[in-house]
CSV table of C-alpha atoms and ligand atoms in Angstrom, one decimal:
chain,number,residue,atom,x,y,z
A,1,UNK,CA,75.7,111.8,110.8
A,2,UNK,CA,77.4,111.7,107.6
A,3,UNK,CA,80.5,110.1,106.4
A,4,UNK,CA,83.5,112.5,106.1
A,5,UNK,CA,86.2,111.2,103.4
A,6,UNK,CA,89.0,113.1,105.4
A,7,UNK,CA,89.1,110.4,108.6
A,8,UNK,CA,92.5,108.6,108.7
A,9,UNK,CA,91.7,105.3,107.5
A,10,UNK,CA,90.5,107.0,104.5
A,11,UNK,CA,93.6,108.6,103.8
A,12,UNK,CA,95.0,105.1,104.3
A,13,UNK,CA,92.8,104.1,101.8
A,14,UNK,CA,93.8,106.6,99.1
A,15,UNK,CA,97.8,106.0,100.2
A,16,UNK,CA,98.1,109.4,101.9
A,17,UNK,CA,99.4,108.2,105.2
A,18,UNK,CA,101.5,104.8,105.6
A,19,UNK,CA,100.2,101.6,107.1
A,20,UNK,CA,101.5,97.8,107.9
A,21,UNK,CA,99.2,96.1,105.4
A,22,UNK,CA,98.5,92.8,106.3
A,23,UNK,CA,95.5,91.9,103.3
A,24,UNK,CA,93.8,93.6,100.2
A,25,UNK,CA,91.3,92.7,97.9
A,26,UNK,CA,88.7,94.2,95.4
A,27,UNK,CA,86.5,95.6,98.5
A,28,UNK,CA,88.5,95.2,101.9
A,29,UNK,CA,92.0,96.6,103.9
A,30,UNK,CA,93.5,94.6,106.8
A,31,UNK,CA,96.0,96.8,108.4
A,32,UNK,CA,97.9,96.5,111.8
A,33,UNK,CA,96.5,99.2,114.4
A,34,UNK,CA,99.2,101.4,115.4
A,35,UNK,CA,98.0,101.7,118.8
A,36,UNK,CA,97.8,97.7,119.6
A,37,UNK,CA,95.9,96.7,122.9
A,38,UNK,CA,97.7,93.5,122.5
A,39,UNK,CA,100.0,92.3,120.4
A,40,UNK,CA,98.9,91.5,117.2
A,41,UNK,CA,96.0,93.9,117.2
A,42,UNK,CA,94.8,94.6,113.4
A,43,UNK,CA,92.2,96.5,111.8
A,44,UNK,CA,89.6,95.4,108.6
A,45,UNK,CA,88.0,97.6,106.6
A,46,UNK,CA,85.8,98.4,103.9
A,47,UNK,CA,87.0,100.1,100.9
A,48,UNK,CA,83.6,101.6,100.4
A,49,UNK,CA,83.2,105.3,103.0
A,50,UNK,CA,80.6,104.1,105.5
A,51,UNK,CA,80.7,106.2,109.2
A,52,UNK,CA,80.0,103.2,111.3
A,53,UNK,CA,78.0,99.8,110.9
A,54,UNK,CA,74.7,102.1,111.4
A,55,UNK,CA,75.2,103.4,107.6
A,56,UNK,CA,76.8,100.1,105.9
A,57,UNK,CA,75.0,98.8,103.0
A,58,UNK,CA,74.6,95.2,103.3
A,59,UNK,CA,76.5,95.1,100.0
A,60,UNK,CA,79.7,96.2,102.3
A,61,UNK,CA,79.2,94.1,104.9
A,62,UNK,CA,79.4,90.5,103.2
A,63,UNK,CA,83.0,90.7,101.7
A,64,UNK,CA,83.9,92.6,105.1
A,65,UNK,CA,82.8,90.1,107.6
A,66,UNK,CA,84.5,87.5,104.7
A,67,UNK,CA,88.0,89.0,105.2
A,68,UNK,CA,87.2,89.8,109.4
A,69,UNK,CA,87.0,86.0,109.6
A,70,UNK,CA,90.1,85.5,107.3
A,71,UNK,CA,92.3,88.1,109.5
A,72,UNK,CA,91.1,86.9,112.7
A,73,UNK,CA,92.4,83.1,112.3
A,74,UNK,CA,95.4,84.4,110.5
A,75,UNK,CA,95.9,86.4,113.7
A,76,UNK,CA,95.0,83.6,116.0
A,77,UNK,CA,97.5,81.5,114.6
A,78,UNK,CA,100.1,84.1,114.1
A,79,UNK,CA,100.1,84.2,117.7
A,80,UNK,CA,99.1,81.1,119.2
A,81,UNK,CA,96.8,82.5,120.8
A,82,UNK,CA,93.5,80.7,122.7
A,83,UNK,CA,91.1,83.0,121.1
A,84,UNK,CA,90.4,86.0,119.1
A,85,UNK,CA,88.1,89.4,120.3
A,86,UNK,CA,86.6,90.6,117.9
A,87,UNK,CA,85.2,94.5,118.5
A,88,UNK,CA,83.0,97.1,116.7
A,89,UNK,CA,82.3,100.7,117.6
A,90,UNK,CA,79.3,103.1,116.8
A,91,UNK,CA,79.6,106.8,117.2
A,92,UNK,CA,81.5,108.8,119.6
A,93,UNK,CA,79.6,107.4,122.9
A,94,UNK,CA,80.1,104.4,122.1
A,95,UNK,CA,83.8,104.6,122.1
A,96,UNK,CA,84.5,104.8,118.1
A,97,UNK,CA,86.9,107.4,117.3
A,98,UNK,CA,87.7,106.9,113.7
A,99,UNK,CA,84.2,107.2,111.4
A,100,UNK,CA,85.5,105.1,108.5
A,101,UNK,CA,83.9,101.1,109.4
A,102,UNK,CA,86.4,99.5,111.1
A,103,UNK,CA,86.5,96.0,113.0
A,104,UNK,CA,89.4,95.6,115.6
A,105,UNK,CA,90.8,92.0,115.8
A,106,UNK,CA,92.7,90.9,118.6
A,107,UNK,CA,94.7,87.3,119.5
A,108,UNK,CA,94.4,86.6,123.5
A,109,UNK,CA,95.4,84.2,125.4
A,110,UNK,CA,94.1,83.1,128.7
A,111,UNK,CA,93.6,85.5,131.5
A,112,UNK,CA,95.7,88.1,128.9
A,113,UNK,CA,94.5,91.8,129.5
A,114,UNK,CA,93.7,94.5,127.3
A,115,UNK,CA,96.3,97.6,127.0
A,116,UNK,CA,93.9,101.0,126.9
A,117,UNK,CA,91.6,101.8,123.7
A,118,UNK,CA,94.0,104.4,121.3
A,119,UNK,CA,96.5,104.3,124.0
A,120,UNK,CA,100.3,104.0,123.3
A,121,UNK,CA,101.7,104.7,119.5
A,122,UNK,CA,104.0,101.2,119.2
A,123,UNK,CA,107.2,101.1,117.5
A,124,UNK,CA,107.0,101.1,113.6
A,125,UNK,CA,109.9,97.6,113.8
A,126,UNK,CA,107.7,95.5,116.1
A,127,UNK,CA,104.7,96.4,114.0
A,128,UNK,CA,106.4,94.9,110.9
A,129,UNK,CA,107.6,92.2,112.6
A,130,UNK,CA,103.9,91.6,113.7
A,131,UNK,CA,102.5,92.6,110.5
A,132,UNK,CA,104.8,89.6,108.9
A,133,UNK,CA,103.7,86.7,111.4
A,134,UNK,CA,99.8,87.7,110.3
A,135,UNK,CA,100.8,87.5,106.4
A,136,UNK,CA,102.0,84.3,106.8
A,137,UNK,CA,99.6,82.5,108.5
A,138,UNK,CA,97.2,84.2,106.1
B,1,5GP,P1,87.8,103.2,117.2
B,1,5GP,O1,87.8,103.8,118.6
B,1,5GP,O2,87.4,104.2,116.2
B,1,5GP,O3,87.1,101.9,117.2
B,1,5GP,O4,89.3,102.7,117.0
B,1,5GP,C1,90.2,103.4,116.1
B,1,5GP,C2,91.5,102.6,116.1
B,1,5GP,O5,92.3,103.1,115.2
B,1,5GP,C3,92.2,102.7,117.5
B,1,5GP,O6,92.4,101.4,118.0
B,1,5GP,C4,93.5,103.4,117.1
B,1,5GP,O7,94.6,102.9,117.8
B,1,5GP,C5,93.6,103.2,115.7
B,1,5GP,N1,94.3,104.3,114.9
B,1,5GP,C6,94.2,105.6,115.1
B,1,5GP,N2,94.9,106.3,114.2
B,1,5GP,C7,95.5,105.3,113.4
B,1,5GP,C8,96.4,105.5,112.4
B,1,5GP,O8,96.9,106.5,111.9
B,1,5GP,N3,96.9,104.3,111.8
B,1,5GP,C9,96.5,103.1,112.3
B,1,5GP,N4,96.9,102.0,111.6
B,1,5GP,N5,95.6,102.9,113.3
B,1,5GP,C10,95.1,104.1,113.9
């Protein structure tokens, strides 16, 4: 399987297609997920084109899981929430369904349930508004 540079988080990448940045640096992208299974729900990536963690150079993966970390208290805090999920898929039967390296982050609190995977789009205001609790606790 090879990486294909036309997946949507690549396009976010190259500013083809709008986001709700939360955090950039030299080799990472934190980004809310416009889909959220809770609220909250944010995305990290690498800036680097791997499919999945199968092909990710270990080179990629130190700065990533760095910034994973960063987003995932920022987002725990942002939220006062009890805990933070954090999930990973590989390849289509394993759920993934965007091939650009992606690790979803999400705030939960106590007997809280998850909305469906890539379920429903949310509203571009509450994402801001969710997007600018993150940014400050970062
Ligand atoms: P996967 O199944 O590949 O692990 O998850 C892909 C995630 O990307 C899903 O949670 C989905 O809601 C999210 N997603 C899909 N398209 C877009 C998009 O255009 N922008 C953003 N920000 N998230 C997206």
């Amino acid at each position: 399987m090879t990486y294909d540079a036309n997946n949507i988080f690549a396009k976010i990448l190259r500013g083809e297609i709008p986001s709700h940045k939360l955090y950039e640096d030299e080799y990472t992208l934190a980004f809310m997920d416009v889909m959220p299974q809770v609220d909250g729900h944010c995305l990290v990536i690498p800036k680097v084109g791997s499919r999945n963690l199968l092909d990710a150079e270990l080179s990629t993966l130190t700065p990533l899981m760095a910034t994973v970390q960063k987003v995932a208290r920022a987002a725990k805090a942002a939220f006062k929430a009890d805990g933070v999920q954090v999930r990973q898929y590989n390849e289509l039967a394993a759920g993934q369904t965007v091939f650009h390296l992606h690790f979803h982050i999400l705030p939960l609190n106590e007997g809280q349930t998850l909305r469906p995977h890539s379920g429903k789009m949310a509203d571009h205001g509450v994402l801001a508004s969710h997007a600018e609790k993150i940014k400050k606790a970062l």
